[in-house]
Amino acid sequence: MNAPRCSAEDYIQFLLATPRVCSATEAARVQPERPAPPAHDAFTRLLARLEPEPAALWDEVRPLVRRSGGVLVLDDTVLDKPYAHKMGLVGPFWSGKHQRVLRGINLVTLAWTDGDAVYPTDYRLVDPAEIPKRTKNDLFRDMLAAAKARGFAPACVCFDAWYSGKENLKAVRACGWHFLCPVRSNRRVNLERAGNRAIAELPIAAAGTVVHLEGFGLVKAFRIVATNGDTEHWITDDLSMDEVTRVGYAERAWAIEEYHRGLKQCTEVERCPARLARSQRNHVGLAIRAFVRLEWHRFRTGVSWLEAKWAVIRDAVRTYLKNPAYRLPGPATA
């Protein structure tokens, strides 16, 4: 069998360098001269034949994270595909960015952060064909189990209200970890044996109030009132947690939102035109691995993801301006 004409690393570096167009044809066009440069079919076959396995991401991230300590954060995002009607994995999902249901690919990520660096350690893609047999909550618990098997011992696990169901909370507790998450205002809790009522109806203190969460057990609840009057409720099973610690964990958890923004802006994760579900899975996995390289560079140099991306583009523009290809005949005009 002939050796592959291109590798996963070739595609990852293409994702880091390309400013917008992201296709197998474009990947082949921009390859440096080789004894036998790969054709676009080589990249098409790469995406179609690679085993879409998140373990490849973990192999690269393992030396970059501390499994003892830090915060594990889980959240999902929708990769916009509004015009894709024949593309694998595309379905109708709620988008927090657009505040409505739209067509796209639903990516669920488990990230690790220590407050300075943020690295995705695991991910899953929701298959619309498997819903409701296999939902985002099932993927949540799968990634928790994988993180436990990999030896993680985080200070806290954070996630948003979507994942705050009692089965997920029990899964975190079964791992021997603590959780922190917001809950809906109608979540039922019991304060001082007065019966289960919506958490918004009870006198929950900003500094925390211990209550019994229906179907789970004792938790500490916090009420946060914003300057515009909006109210949030957070819960944790760490009954010793104070408000300062809660704020610290919540600030670290925000890193996954920044990760989503960087992934979409700098790795072209939403731009693969391939129709096969397997090709889309591989493209997303390779884009996430491209982000890991940007984050490692940012952590070592202080250069932001977007600035690192634009540095590649600026070099290309600078090279062109040294010898422009498109000139009018005759003397240069003012």
One Martini backbone bead per residue (centre of mass of N, CA, C, O) as a GRO file, in nm:
protein
  334
    1MET     BB    1   0.097   0.036   0.022
    2ASN     BB    2   0.070   0.354   0.000
    3ALA     BB    3   0.166   0.630   0.124
    4PRO     BB    4   0.065   0.899   0.256
    5ARG     BB    5   0.051   1.234   0.123
    6CYS     BB    6  -0.084   1.311   0.401
    7SER     BB    7  -0.140   1.467   0.718
    8ALA     BB    8  -0.268   1.582   1.003
    9GLU     BB    9  -0.057   1.811   1.030
   10ASP     BB   10  -0.107   1.941   0.758
   11TYR     BB   11  -0.402   2.023   0.823
   12ILE     BB   12  -0.355   2.187   1.077
   13GLN     BB   13  -0.168   2.402   0.944
   14PHE     BB   14  -0.378   2.496   0.744
   15LEU     BB   15  -0.586   2.602   0.955
   16LEU     BB   16  -0.386   2.817   1.074
   17ALA     BB   17  -0.338   2.976   0.786
   18THR     BB   18  -0.608   3.005   0.683
   19PRO     BB   19  -0.840   3.273   0.642
   20ARG     BB   20  -1.109   3.093   0.503
   21VAL     BB   21  -1.055   2.872   0.313
   22CYS     BB   22  -1.196   2.520   0.357
   23SER     BB   23  -1.042   2.279   0.160
   24ALA     BB   24  -0.897   2.034  -0.017
   25THR     BB   25  -0.817   2.209  -0.255
   26GLU     BB   26  -0.676   2.436  -0.094
   27ALA     BB   27  -0.474   2.257   0.058
   28ALA     BB   28  -0.323   2.172  -0.205
   29ARG     BB   29  -0.247   2.456  -0.327
   30VAL     BB   30  -0.060   2.546  -0.055
   31GLN     BB   31   0.153   2.353  -0.088
   32PRO     BB   32   0.456   2.281  -0.085
   33GLU     BB   33   0.712   2.190  -0.255
   34ARG     BB   34   0.752   1.862  -0.380
   35PRO     BB   35   0.821   1.581  -0.529
   36ALA     BB   36   0.497   1.507  -0.439
   37PRO     BB   37   0.238   1.673  -0.432
   38PRO     BB   38  -0.062   1.687  -0.307
   39ALA     BB   39  -0.375   1.622  -0.369
   40HIS     BB   40  -0.700   1.673  -0.290
   41ASP     BB   41  -0.760   1.367  -0.243
   42ALA     BB   42  -0.578   1.334   0.005
   43PHE     BB   43  -0.759   1.508   0.198
   44THR     BB   44  -1.021   1.360   0.158
   45ARG     BB   45  -0.914   1.086   0.262
   46LEU     BB   46  -0.824   1.175   0.538
   47LEU     BB   47  -1.113   1.252   0.646
   48ALA     BB   48  -1.247   0.964   0.566
   49ARG     BB   49  -1.018   0.759   0.724
   50LEU     BB   50  -0.998   0.857   0.979
   51GLU     BB   51  -1.016   0.813   1.316
   52PRO     BB   52  -1.265   0.956   1.518
   53GLU     BB   53  -1.056   1.029   1.795
   54PRO     BB   54  -1.018   1.193   2.101
   55ALA     BB   55  -0.744   1.062   2.192
   56ALA     BB   56  -0.555   1.242   2.019
   57LEU     BB   57  -0.592   1.489   2.195
   58TRP     BB   58  -0.489   1.372   2.465
   59ASP     BB   59  -0.199   1.307   2.374
   60GLU     BB   60  -0.131   1.622   2.346
   61VAL     BB   61  -0.240   1.735   2.634
   62ARG     BB   62  -0.120   1.575   2.873
   63PRO     BB   63   0.158   1.755   2.915
   64LEU     BB   64  -0.019   2.044   2.969
   65VAL     BB   65  -0.151   1.921   3.226
   66ARG     BB   66  -0.303   1.912   3.552
   67ARG     BB   67  -0.472   1.658   3.711
   68SER     BB   68  -0.410   1.813   3.976
   69GLY     BB   69  -0.633   2.029   3.967
   70GLY     BB   70  -0.821   2.261   3.882
   71VAL     BB   71  -1.067   2.300   3.613
   72LEU     BB   72  -1.360   2.157   3.498
   73VAL     BB   73  -1.522   2.226   3.179
   74LEU     BB   74  -1.864   2.219   3.055
   75ASP     BB   75  -1.965   2.259   2.707
   76ASP     BB   76  -2.157   2.399   2.437
   77THR     BB   77  -2.173   2.429   2.071
   78VAL     BB   78  -2.257   2.586   1.759
   79LEU     BB   79  -2.195   2.503   1.429
   80ASP     BB   80  -2.257   2.682   1.166
   81LYS     BB   81  -2.520   2.546   0.913
   82PRO     BB   82  -2.767   2.697   0.748
   83TYR     BB   83  -2.718   2.549   0.434
   84ALA     BB   84  -2.715   2.249   0.546
   85HIS     BB   85  -2.895   1.947   0.404
   86LYS     BB   86  -2.643   1.712   0.330
   87MET     BB   87  -2.505   1.698   0.620
   88GLY     BB   88  -2.339   1.560   0.854
   89LEU     BB   89  -2.468   1.629   1.190
   90VAL     BB   90  -2.689   1.809   1.099
   91GLY     BB   91  -2.904   2.024   1.303
   92PRO     BB   92  -3.133   2.128   1.537
   93PHE     BB   93  -3.013   2.393   1.749
   94TRP     BB   94  -2.939   2.564   2.024
   95SER     BB   95  -2.831   2.911   2.027
   96GLY     BB   96  -2.672   3.136   2.229
   97LYS     BB   97  -2.580   3.344   2.020
   98HIS     BB   98  -2.882   3.365   1.867
   99GLN     BB   99  -3.134   3.279   2.037
  100ARG     BB  100  -3.183   3.006   1.862
  101VAL     BB  101  -3.279   2.788   1.629
  102LEU     BB  102  -3.033   2.603   1.438
  103ARG     BB  103  -2.819   2.501   1.198
  104GLY     BB  104  -2.588   2.236   1.304
  105ILE     BB  105  -2.308   2.154   1.510
  106ASN     BB  106  -2.278   1.975   1.813
  107LEU     BB  107  -2.041   2.076   2.058
  108VAL     BB  108  -1.875   1.892   2.318
  109THR     BB  109  -1.673   2.014   2.596
  110LEU     BB  110  -1.373   1.931   2.783
  111ALA     BB  111  -1.208   2.149   3.004
  112TRP     BB  112  -0.895   2.285   3.116
  113THR     BB  113  -0.818   2.502   3.407
  114ASP     BB  114  -0.600   2.752   3.599
  115GLY     BB  115  -0.651   3.065   3.479
  116ASP     BB  116  -0.441   3.070   3.229
  117ALA     BB  117  -0.506   2.804   3.094
  118VAL     BB  118  -0.675   2.638   2.803
  119TYR     BB  119  -0.780   2.289   2.758
  120PRO     BB  120  -0.885   2.055   2.559
  121THR     BB  121  -0.958   1.699   2.647
  122ASP     BB  122  -1.257   1.669   2.530
  123TYR     BB  123  -1.506   1.530   2.291
  124ARG     BB  124  -1.835   1.575   2.132
  125LEU     BB  125  -2.081   1.472   1.889
  126VAL     BB  126  -2.396   1.529   1.800
  127ASP     BB  127  -2.637   1.293   1.691
  128PRO     BB  128  -2.943   1.332   1.558
  129ALA     BB  129  -3.008   1.018   1.514
  130GLU     BB  130  -2.977   0.955   1.847
  131ILE     BB  131  -3.212   1.119   1.912
  132PRO     BB  132  -3.289   1.034   2.249
  133LYS     BB  133  -3.080   0.803   2.319
  134ARG     BB  134  -2.843   1.034   2.275
  135THR     BB  135  -2.727   1.287   2.468
  136LYS     BB  136  -2.560   1.539   2.618
  137ASN     BB  137  -2.572   1.397   2.897
  138ASP     BB  138  -2.431   1.138   2.809
  139LEU     BB  139  -2.169   1.279   2.719
  140PHE     BB  140  -2.100   1.397   2.989
  141ARG     BB  141  -2.062   1.120   3.138
  142ASP     BB  142  -1.846   1.008   2.953
  143MET     BB  143  -1.628   1.233   3.013
  144LEU     BB  144  -1.610   1.188   3.312
  145ALA     BB  145  -1.512   0.894   3.300
  146ALA     BB  146  -1.258   0.956   3.134
  147ALA     BB  147  -1.127   1.153   3.336
  148LYS     BB  148  -1.105   0.951   3.567
  149ALA     BB  149  -0.928   0.741   3.409
  150ARG     BB  150  -0.693   0.974   3.365
  151GLY     BB  151  -0.657   1.116   3.670
  152PHE     BB  152  -0.844   1.322   3.759
  153ALA     BB  153  -0.836   1.603   4.027
  154PRO     BB  154  -1.038   1.836   4.070
  155ALA     BB  155  -1.157   2.107   4.244
  156CYS     BB  156  -1.371   2.145   3.999
  157VAL     BB  157  -1.698   2.129   3.839
  158CYS     BB  158  -1.820   2.300   3.549
  159PHE     BB  159  -2.154   2.416   3.451
  160ASP     BB  160  -2.450   2.451   3.317
  161ALA     BB  161  -2.794   2.425   3.352
  162TRP     BB  162  -2.835   2.195   3.144
  163TYR     BB  163  -2.637   1.993   3.342
  164SER     BB  164  -2.818   1.996   3.637
  165GLY     BB  165  -2.901   1.726   3.665
  166LYS     BB  166  -2.909   1.468   3.888
  167GLU     BB  167  -2.740   1.262   3.725
  168ASN     BB  168  -2.494   1.448   3.691
  169LEU     BB  169  -2.441   1.511   3.988
  170LYS     BB  170  -2.395   1.212   4.066
  171ALA     BB  171  -2.155   1.165   3.876
  172VAL     BB  172  -1.963   1.360   4.015
  173ARG     BB  173  -1.980   1.233   4.298
  174ALA     BB  174  -1.877   0.945   4.208
  175CYS     BB  175  -1.583   1.072   4.143
  176GLY     BB  176  -1.512   1.272   4.400
  177TRP     BB  177  -1.639   1.550   4.326
  178HIS     BB  178  -1.698   1.886   4.270
  179PHE     BB  179  -1.961   2.126   4.211
  180LEU     BB  180  -2.059   2.403   3.978
  181CYS     BB  181  -2.385   2.562   3.920
  182PRO     BB  182  -2.642   2.667   3.756
  183VAL     BB  183  -2.998   2.736   3.800
  184ARG     BB  184  -3.312   2.738   3.784
  185SER     BB  185  -3.572   2.914   3.936
  186ASN     BB  186  -3.752   2.623   3.958
  187ARG     BB  187  -3.581   2.481   4.146
  188ARG     BB  188  -3.614   2.231   4.387
  189VAL     BB  189  -3.616   2.308   4.738
  190ASN     BB  190  -3.517   2.258   5.090
  191LEU     BB  191  -3.593   2.469   5.371
  192GLU     BB  192  -3.613   2.367   5.679
  193ARG     BB  193  -3.844   2.153   5.625
  194ALA     BB  194  -4.076   2.319   5.426
  195GLY     BB  195  -4.043   2.214   5.154
  196ASN     BB  196  -4.074   2.207   4.819
  197ARG     BB  197  -3.930   2.480   4.629
  198ALA     BB  198  -3.859   2.735   4.459
  199ILE     BB  199  -3.565   2.903   4.474
  200ALA     BB  200  -3.688   3.197   4.419
  201GLU     BB  201  -3.881   3.181   4.695
  202LEU     BB  202  -3.623   3.192   4.864
  203PRO     BB  203  -3.387   3.290   5.124
  204ILE     BB  204  -3.113   3.343   4.951
  205ALA     BB  205  -2.786   3.392   4.996
  206ALA     BB  206  -2.496   3.524   4.876
  207ALA     BB  207  -2.315   3.344   5.086
  208GLY     BB  208  -2.509   3.113   5.143
  209THR     BB  209  -2.737   2.819   5.143
  210VAL     BB  210  -2.852   2.542   5.297
  211VAL     BB  211  -2.996   2.276   5.104
  212HIS     BB  212  -3.241   2.059   4.963
  213LEU     BB  213  -3.214   1.865   4.684
  214GLU     BB  214  -3.413   1.723   4.478
  215GLY     BB  215  -3.282   1.397   4.442
  216PHE     BB  216  -2.990   1.440   4.612
  217GLY     BB  217  -2.931   1.678   4.848
  218LEU     BB  218  -2.699   1.859   4.984
  219VAL     BB  219  -2.664   2.215   4.931
  220LYS     BB  220  -2.520   2.516   4.810
  221ALA     BB  221  -2.671   2.834   4.783
  222PHE     BB  222  -2.676   3.111   4.544
  223ARG     BB  223  -2.742   3.464   4.522
  224ILE     BB  224  -2.741   3.669   4.223
  225VAL     BB  225  -2.738   4.026   4.180
  226ALA     BB  226  -2.762   4.240   3.945
  227THR     BB  227  -2.765   4.573   3.850
  228ASN     BB  228  -3.037   4.507   3.664
  229GLY     BB  229  -3.186   4.263   3.854
  230ASP     BB  230  -3.076   4.008   3.787
  231THR     BB  231  -3.108   3.652   3.862
  232GLU     BB  232  -2.903   3.405   4.024
  233HIS     BB  233  -2.842   3.043   4.064
  234TRP     BB  234  -2.624   2.853   4.272
  235ILE     BB  235  -2.458   2.528   4.305
  236THR     BB  236  -2.314   2.308   4.566
  237ASP     BB  237  -2.153   2.026   4.738
  238ASP     BB  238  -1.973   2.243   4.883
  239LEU     BB  239  -2.041   2.352   5.202
  240SER     BB  240  -1.763   2.538   5.236
  241MET     BB  241  -1.829   2.736   5.030
  242ASP     BB  242  -1.766   3.054   4.926
  243GLU     BB  243  -1.804   3.339   4.744
  244VAL     BB  244  -1.511   3.373   4.653
  245THR     BB  245  -1.479   3.087   4.539
  246ARG     BB  246  -1.713   3.097   4.341
  247VAL     BB  247  -1.605   3.329   4.168
  248GLY     BB  248  -1.341   3.190   4.084
  249TYR     BB  249  -1.474   2.951   3.933
  250ALA     BB  250  -1.654   3.115   3.740
  251GLU     BB  251  -1.419   3.258   3.596
  252ARG     BB  252  -1.288   2.999   3.488
  253ALA     BB  253  -1.539   2.892   3.330
  254TRP     BB  254  -1.528   3.122   3.106
  255ALA     BB  255  -1.301   2.997   2.924
  256ILE     BB  256  -1.490   2.831   2.731
  257GLU     BB  257  -1.597   3.077   2.576
  258GLU     BB  258  -1.322   3.163   2.466
  259TYR     BB  259  -1.266   2.901   2.320
  260HIS     BB  260  -1.499   2.914   2.120
  261ARG     BB  261  -1.409   3.173   1.985
  262GLY     BB  262  -1.123   3.080   1.896
  263LEU     BB  263  -1.208   2.833   1.730
  264LYS     BB  264  -1.381   2.997   1.518
  265GLN     BB  265  -1.165   3.228   1.436
  266CYS     BB  266  -0.876   3.030   1.403
  267THR     BB  267  -0.975   2.716   1.266
  268GLU     BB  268  -1.224   2.669   1.074
  269VAL     BB  269  -1.455   2.475   1.202
  270GLU     BB  270  -1.717   2.581   1.011
  271ARG     BB  271  -1.584   2.538   0.687
  272CYS     BB  272  -1.653   2.253   0.613
  273PRO     BB  273  -1.789   2.094   0.306
  274ALA     BB  274  -1.831   1.822   0.395
  275ARG     BB  275  -2.072   1.552   0.409
  276LEU     BB  276  -1.945   1.359   0.582
  277ALA     BB  277  -1.947   1.271   0.906
  278ARG     BB  278  -1.653   1.176   0.930
  279SER     BB  279  -1.524   1.434   0.815
  280GLN     BB  280  -1.638   1.626   1.028
  281ARG     BB  281  -1.510   1.495   1.273
  282ASN     BB  282  -1.217   1.533   1.179
  283HIS     BB  283  -1.216   1.835   1.143
  284VAL     BB  284  -1.286   1.911   1.434
  285GLY     BB  285  -1.051   1.761   1.572
  286LEU     BB  286  -0.824   1.921   1.419
  287ALA     BB  287  -0.913   2.204   1.513
  288ILE     BB  288  -0.865   2.154   1.814
  289ARG     BB  289  -0.562   2.093   1.778
  290ALA     BB  290  -0.498   2.373   1.669
  291PHE     BB  291  -0.572   2.527   1.926
  292VAL     BB  292  -0.355   2.405   2.110
  293ARG     BB  293  -0.122   2.551   1.964
  294LEU     BB  294  -0.219   2.840   2.023
  295GLU     BB  295  -0.223   2.814   2.335
  296TRP     BB  296   0.073   2.742   2.375
  297HIS     BB  297   0.180   3.001   2.247
  298ARG     BB  298   0.037   3.199   2.437
  299PHE     BB  299   0.159   3.092   2.706
  300ARG     BB  300   0.467   3.149   2.619
  301THR     BB  301   0.427   3.463   2.473
  302GLY     BB  302   0.133   3.632   2.482
  303VAL     BB  303   0.004   3.564   2.214
  304SER     BB  304  -0.267   3.574   2.059
  305TRP     BB  305  -0.459   3.397   1.856
  306LEU     BB  306  -0.523   3.619   1.644
  307GLU     BB  307  -0.235   3.728   1.611
  308ALA     BB  308  -0.109   3.463   1.514
  309LYS     BB  309  -0.284   3.436   1.264
  310TRP     BB  310  -0.210   3.723   1.135
  311ALA     BB  311   0.094   3.677   1.104
  312VAL     BB  312   0.069   3.487   0.863
  313ILE     BB  313  -0.081   3.681   0.673
  314ARG     BB  314   0.121   3.916   0.676
  315ASP     BB  315   0.355   3.761   0.550
  316ALA     BB  316   0.211   3.712   0.281
  317VAL     BB  317   0.164   4.009   0.209
  318ARG     BB  318   0.460   4.101   0.223
  319THR     BB  319   0.563   3.914  -0.002
  320TYR     BB  320   0.384   4.033  -0.224
  321LEU     BB  321   0.476   4.341  -0.203
  322LYS     BB  322   0.766   4.292  -0.310
  323ASN     BB  323   0.605   4.133  -0.573
  324PRO     BB  324   0.378   4.224  -0.762
  325ALA     BB  325   0.153   4.072  -1.004
  326TYR     BB  326  -0.046   4.335  -1.036
  327ARG     BB  327   0.007   4.528  -1.323
  328LEU     BB  328   0.044   4.794  -1.511
  329PRO     BB  329   0.137   4.917  -1.782
  330GLY     BB  330   0.395   5.106  -1.737
  331PRO     BB  331   0.402   5.351  -1.543
  332ALA     BB  332   0.359   5.436  -1.240
  333THR     BB  333   0.102   5.539  -1.048
  334ALA     BB  334  -0.029   5.758  -0.802
   0.00000   0.00000   0.00000
